[in-house]
mmCIF file of N, CA and C in Angstrom:
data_model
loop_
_atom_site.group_PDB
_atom_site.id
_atom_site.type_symbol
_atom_site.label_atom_id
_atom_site.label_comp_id
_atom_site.label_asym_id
_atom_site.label_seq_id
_atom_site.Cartn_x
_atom_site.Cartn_y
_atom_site.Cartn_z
ATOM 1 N N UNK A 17 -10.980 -11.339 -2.114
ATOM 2 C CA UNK A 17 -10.670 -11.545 -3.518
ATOM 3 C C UNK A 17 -11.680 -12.512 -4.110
ATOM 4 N N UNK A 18 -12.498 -12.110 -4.853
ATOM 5 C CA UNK A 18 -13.262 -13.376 -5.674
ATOM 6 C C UNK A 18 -12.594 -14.241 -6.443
ATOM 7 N N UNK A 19 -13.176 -15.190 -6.957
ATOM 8 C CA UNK A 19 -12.576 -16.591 -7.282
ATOM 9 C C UNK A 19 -13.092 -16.145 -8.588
ATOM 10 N N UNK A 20 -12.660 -16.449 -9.709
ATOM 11 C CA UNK A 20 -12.573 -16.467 -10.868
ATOM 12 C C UNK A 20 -13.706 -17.463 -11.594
ATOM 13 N N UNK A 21 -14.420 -16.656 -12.669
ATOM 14 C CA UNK A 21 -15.377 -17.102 -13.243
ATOM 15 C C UNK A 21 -15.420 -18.106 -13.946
ATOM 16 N N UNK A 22 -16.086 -19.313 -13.862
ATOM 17 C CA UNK A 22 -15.629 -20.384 -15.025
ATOM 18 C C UNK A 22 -15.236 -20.012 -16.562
ATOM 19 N N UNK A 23 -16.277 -19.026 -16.870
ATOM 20 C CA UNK A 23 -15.665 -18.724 -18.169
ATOM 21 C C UNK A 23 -14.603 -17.813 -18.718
ATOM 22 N N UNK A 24 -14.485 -17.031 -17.551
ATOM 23 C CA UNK A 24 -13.125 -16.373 -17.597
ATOM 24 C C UNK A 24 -11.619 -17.191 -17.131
ATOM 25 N N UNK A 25 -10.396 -16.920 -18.330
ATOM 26 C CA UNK A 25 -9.441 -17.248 -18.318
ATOM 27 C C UNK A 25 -8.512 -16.361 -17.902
ATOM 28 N N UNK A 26 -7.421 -17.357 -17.262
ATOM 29 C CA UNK A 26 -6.628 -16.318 -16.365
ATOM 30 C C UNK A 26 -5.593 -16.085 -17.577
ATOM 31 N N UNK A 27 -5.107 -14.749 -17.443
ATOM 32 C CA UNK A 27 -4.624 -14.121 -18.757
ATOM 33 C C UNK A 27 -3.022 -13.787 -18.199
ATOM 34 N N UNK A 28 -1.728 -14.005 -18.791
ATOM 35 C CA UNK A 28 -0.561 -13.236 -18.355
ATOM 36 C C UNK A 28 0.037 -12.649 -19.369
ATOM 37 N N UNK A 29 0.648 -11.980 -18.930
ATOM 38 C CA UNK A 29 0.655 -10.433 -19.222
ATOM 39 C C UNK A 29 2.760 -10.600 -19.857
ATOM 40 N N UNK A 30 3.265 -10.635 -20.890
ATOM 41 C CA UNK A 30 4.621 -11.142 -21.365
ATOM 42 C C UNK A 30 4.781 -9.601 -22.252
ATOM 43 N N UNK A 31 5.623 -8.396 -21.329
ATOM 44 C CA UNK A 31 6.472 -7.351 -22.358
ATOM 45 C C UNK A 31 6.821 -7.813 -23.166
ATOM 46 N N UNK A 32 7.768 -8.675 -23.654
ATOM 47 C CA UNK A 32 8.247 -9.107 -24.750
ATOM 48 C C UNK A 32 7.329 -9.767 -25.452
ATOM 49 N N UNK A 33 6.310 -10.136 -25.899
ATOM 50 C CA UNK A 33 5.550 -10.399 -26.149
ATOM 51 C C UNK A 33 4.480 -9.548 -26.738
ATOM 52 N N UNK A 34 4.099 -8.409 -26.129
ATOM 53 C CA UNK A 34 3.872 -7.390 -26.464
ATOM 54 C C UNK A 34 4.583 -6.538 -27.957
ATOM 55 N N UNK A 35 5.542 -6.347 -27.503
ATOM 56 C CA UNK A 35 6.282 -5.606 -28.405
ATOM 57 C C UNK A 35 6.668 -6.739 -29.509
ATOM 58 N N UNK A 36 6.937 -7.647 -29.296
ATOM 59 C CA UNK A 36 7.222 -8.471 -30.598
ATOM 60 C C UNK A 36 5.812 -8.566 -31.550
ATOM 61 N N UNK A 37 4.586 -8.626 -30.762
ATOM 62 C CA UNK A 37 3.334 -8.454 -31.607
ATOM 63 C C UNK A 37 3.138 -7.126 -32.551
ATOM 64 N N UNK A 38 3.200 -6.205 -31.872
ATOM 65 C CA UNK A 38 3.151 -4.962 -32.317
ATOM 66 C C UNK A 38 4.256 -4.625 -33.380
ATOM 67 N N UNK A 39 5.287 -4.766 -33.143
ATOM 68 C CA UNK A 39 6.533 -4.961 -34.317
ATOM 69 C C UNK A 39 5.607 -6.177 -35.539
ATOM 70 N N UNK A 40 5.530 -6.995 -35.106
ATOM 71 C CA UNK A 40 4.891 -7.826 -36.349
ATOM 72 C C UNK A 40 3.546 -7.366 -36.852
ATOM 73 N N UNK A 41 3.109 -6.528 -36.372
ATOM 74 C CA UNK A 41 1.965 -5.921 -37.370
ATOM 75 C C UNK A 41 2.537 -4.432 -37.681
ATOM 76 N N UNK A 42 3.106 -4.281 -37.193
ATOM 77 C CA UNK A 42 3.481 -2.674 -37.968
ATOM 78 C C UNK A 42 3.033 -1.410 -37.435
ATOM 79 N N UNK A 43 1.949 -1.815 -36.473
ATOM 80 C CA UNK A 43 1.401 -0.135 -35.980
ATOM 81 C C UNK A 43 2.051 0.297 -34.903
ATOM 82 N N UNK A 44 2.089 1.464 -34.539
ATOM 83 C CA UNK A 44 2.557 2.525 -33.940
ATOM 84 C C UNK A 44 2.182 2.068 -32.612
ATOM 85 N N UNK A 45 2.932 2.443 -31.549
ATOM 86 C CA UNK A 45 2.258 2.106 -30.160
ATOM 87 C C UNK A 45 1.065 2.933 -29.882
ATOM 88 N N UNK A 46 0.670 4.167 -30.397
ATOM 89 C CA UNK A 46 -0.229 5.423 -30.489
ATOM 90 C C UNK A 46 -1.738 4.171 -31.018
ATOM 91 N N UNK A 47 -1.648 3.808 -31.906
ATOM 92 C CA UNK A 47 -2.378 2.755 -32.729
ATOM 93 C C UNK A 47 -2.979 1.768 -31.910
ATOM 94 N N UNK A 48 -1.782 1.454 -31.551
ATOM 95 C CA UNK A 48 -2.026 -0.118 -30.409
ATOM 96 C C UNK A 48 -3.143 0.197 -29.402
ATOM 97 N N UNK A 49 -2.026 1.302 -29.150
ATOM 98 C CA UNK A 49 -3.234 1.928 -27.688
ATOM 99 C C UNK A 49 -4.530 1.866 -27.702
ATOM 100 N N UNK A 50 -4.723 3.065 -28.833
ATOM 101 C CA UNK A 50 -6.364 3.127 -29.135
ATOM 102 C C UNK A 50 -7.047 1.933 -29.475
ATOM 103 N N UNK A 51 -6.359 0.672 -30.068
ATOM 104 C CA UNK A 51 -7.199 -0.467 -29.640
ATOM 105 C C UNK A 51 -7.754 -1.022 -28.973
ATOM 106 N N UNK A 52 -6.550 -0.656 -27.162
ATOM 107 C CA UNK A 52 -7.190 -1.472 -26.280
ATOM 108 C C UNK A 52 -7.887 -0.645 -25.716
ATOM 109 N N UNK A 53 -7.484 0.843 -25.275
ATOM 110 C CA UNK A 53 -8.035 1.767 -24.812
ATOM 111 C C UNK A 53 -7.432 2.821 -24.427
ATOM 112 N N UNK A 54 -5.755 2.814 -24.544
ATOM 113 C CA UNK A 54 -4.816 3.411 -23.393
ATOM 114 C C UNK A 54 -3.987 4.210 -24.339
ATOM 115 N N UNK A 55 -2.677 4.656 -23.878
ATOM 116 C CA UNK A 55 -1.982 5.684 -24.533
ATOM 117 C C UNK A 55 -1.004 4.816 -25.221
ATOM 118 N N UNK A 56 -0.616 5.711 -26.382
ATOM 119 C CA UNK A 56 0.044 4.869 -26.940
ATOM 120 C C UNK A 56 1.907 5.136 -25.985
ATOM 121 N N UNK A 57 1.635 5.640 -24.975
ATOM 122 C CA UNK A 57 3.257 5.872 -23.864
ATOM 123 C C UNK A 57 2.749 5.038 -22.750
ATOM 124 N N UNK A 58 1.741 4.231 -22.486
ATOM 125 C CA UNK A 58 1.162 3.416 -21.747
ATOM 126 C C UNK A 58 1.759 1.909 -22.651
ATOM 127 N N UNK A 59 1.394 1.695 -24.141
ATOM 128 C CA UNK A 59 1.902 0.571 -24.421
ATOM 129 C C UNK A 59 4.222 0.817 -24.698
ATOM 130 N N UNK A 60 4.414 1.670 -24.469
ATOM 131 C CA UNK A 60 6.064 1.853 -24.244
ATOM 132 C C UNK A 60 6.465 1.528 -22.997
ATOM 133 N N UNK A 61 5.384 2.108 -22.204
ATOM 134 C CA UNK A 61 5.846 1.657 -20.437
ATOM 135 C C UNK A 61 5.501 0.443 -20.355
ATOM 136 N N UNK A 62 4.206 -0.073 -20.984
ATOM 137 C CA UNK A 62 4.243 -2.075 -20.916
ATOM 138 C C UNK A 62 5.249 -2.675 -21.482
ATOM 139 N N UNK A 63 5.500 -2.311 -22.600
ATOM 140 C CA UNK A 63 7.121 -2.888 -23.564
ATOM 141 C C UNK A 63 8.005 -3.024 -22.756
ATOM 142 N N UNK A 64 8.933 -1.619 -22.195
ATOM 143 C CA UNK A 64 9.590 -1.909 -21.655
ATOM 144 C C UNK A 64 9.933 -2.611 -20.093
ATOM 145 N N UNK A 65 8.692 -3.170 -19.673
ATOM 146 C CA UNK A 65 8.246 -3.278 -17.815
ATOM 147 C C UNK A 65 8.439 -2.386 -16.955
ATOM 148 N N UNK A 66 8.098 -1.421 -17.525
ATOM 149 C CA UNK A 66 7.906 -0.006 -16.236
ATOM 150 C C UNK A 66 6.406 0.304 -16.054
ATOM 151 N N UNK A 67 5.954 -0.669 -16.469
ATOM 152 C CA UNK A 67 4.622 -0.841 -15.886
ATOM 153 C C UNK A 67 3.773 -2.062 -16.509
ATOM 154 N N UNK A 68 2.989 -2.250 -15.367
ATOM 155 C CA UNK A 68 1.910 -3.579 -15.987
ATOM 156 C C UNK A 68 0.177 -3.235 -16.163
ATOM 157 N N UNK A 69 0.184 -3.843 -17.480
ATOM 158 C CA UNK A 69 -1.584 -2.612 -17.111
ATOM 159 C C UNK A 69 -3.048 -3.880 -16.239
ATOM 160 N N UNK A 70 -3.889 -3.197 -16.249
ATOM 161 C CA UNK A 70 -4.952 -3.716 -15.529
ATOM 162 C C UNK A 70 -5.285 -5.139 -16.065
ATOM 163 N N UNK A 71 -6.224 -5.915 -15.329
ATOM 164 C CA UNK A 71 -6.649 -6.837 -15.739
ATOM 165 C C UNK A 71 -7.270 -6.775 -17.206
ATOM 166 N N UNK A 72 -8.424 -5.920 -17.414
ATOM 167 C CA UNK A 72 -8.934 -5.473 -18.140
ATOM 168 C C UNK A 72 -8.339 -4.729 -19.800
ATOM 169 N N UNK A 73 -7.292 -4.508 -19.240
ATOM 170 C CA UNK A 73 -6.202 -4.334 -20.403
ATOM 171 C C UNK A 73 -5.892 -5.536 -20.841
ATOM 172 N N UNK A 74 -5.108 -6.668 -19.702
ATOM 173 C CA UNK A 74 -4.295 -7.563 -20.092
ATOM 174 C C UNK A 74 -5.636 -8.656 -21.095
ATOM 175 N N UNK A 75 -6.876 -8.245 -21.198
ATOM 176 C CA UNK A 75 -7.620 -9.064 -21.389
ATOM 177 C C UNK A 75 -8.475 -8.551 -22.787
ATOM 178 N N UNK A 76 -8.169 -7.105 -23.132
ATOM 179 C CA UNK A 76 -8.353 -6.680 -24.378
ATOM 180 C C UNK A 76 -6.999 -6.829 -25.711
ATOM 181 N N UNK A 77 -5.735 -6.952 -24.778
ATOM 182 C CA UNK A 77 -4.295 -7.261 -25.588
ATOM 183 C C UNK A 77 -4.748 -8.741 -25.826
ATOM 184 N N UNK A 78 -4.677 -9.394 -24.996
ATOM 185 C CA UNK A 78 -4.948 -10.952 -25.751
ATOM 186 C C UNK A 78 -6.196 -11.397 -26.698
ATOM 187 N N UNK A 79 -6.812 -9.900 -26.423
ATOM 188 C CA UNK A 79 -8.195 -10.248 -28.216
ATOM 189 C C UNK A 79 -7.215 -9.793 -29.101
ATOM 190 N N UNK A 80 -6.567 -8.797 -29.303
ATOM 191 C CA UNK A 80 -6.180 -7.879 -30.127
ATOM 192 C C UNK A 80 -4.892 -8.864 -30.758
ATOM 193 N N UNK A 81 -4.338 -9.484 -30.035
ATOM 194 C CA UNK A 81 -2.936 -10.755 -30.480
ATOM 195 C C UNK A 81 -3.910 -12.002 -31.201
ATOM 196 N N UNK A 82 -5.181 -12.004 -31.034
ATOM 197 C CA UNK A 82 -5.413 -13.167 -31.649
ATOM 198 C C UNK A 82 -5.817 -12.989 -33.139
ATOM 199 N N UNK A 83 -5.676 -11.561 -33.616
ATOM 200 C CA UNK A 83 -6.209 -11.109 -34.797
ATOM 201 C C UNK A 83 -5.233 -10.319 -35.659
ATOM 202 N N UNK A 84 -5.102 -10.829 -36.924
ATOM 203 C CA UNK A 84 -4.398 -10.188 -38.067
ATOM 204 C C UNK A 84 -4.064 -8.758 -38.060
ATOM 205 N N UNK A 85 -2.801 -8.243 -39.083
ATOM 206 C CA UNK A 85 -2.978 -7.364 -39.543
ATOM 207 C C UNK A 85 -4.108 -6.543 -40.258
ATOM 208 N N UNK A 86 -4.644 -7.017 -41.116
ATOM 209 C CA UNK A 86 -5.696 -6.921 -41.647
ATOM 210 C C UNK A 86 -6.279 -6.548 -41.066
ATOM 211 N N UNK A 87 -6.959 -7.167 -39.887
ATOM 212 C CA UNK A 87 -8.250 -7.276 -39.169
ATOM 213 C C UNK A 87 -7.631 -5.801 -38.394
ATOM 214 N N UNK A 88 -6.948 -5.840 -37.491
ATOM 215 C CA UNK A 88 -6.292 -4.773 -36.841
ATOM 216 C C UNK A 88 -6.070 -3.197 -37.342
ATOM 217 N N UNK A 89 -6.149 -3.435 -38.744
ATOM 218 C CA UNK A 89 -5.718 -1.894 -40.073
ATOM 219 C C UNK A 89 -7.471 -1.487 -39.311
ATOM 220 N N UNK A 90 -8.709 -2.837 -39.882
ATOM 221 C CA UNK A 90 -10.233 -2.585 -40.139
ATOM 222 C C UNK A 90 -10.369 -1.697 -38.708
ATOM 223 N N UNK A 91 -10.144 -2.204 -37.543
ATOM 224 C CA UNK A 91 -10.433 -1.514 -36.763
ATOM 225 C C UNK A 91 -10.547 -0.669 -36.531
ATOM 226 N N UNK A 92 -8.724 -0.788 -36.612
ATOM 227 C CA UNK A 92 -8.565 1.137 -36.683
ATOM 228 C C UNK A 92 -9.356 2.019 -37.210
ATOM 229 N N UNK A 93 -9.357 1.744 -38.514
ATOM 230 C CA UNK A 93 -10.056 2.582 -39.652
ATOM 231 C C UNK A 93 -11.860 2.870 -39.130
ATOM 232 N N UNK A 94 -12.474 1.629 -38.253
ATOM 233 C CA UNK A 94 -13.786 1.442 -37.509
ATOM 234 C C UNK A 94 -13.508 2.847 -36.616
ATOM 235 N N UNK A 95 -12.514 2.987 -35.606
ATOM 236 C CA UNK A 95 -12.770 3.243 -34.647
ATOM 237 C C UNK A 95 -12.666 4.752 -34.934
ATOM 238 N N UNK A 96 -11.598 5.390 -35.865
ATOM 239 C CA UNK A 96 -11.639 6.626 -36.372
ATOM 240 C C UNK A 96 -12.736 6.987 -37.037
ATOM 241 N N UNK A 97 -13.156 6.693 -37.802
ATOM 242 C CA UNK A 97 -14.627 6.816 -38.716
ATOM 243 C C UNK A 97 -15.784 7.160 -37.366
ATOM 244 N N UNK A 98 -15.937 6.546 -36.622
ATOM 245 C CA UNK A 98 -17.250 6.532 -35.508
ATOM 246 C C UNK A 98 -16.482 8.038 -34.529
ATOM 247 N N UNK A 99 -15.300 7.909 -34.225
ATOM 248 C CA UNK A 99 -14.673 9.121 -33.244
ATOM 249 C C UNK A 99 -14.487 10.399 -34.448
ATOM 250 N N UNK A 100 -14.935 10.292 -35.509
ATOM 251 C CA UNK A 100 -14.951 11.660 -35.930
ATOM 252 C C UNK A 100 -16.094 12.254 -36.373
ATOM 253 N N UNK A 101 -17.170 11.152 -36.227
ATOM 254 C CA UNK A 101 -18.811 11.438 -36.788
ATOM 255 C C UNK A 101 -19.324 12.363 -35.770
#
């Protein structure tokens, strides 16, 4: 197991937490998903703890919690615009 990078922070991973974010911005778990990367029945199985996702997940959800509604709508709207060009 490697030892953890100084500049990397160890990240944990709170279902409830999850879903209370996502309820407070309003988007769809379908939405959520495509933020971090995953399905939006991937962020229902994290909600409810029938599953825990990768490091790499748990470490794109904690960018995605540190940023507004607002900011979160832009994305979206980024990431559809480029996936339909």
């Amino acid at each position: 197991m490697e030892a953890p990078q100084p500049d990397e922070v160890k990240r944990r991973f709170s279902a409830s937490r999850l879903a209370a974010h996502r309820q407070k911005t309003g988007l769809s778990a379908a939405d959520y998903g495509a933020l971090v990367g995953v399905s939006g029945q991937s962020i229902y199985h994290y909600e409810q703890g029938k599953a825990r996702p990768h490091a790499a997940v748990v470490r794109k959800l904690s960018m995605i919690k540190e940023l507004g509604k607002t900011q979160l709508l832009a994305l979206l709207d980024e990431q559809k615009a480029t996936s339909s060009e």
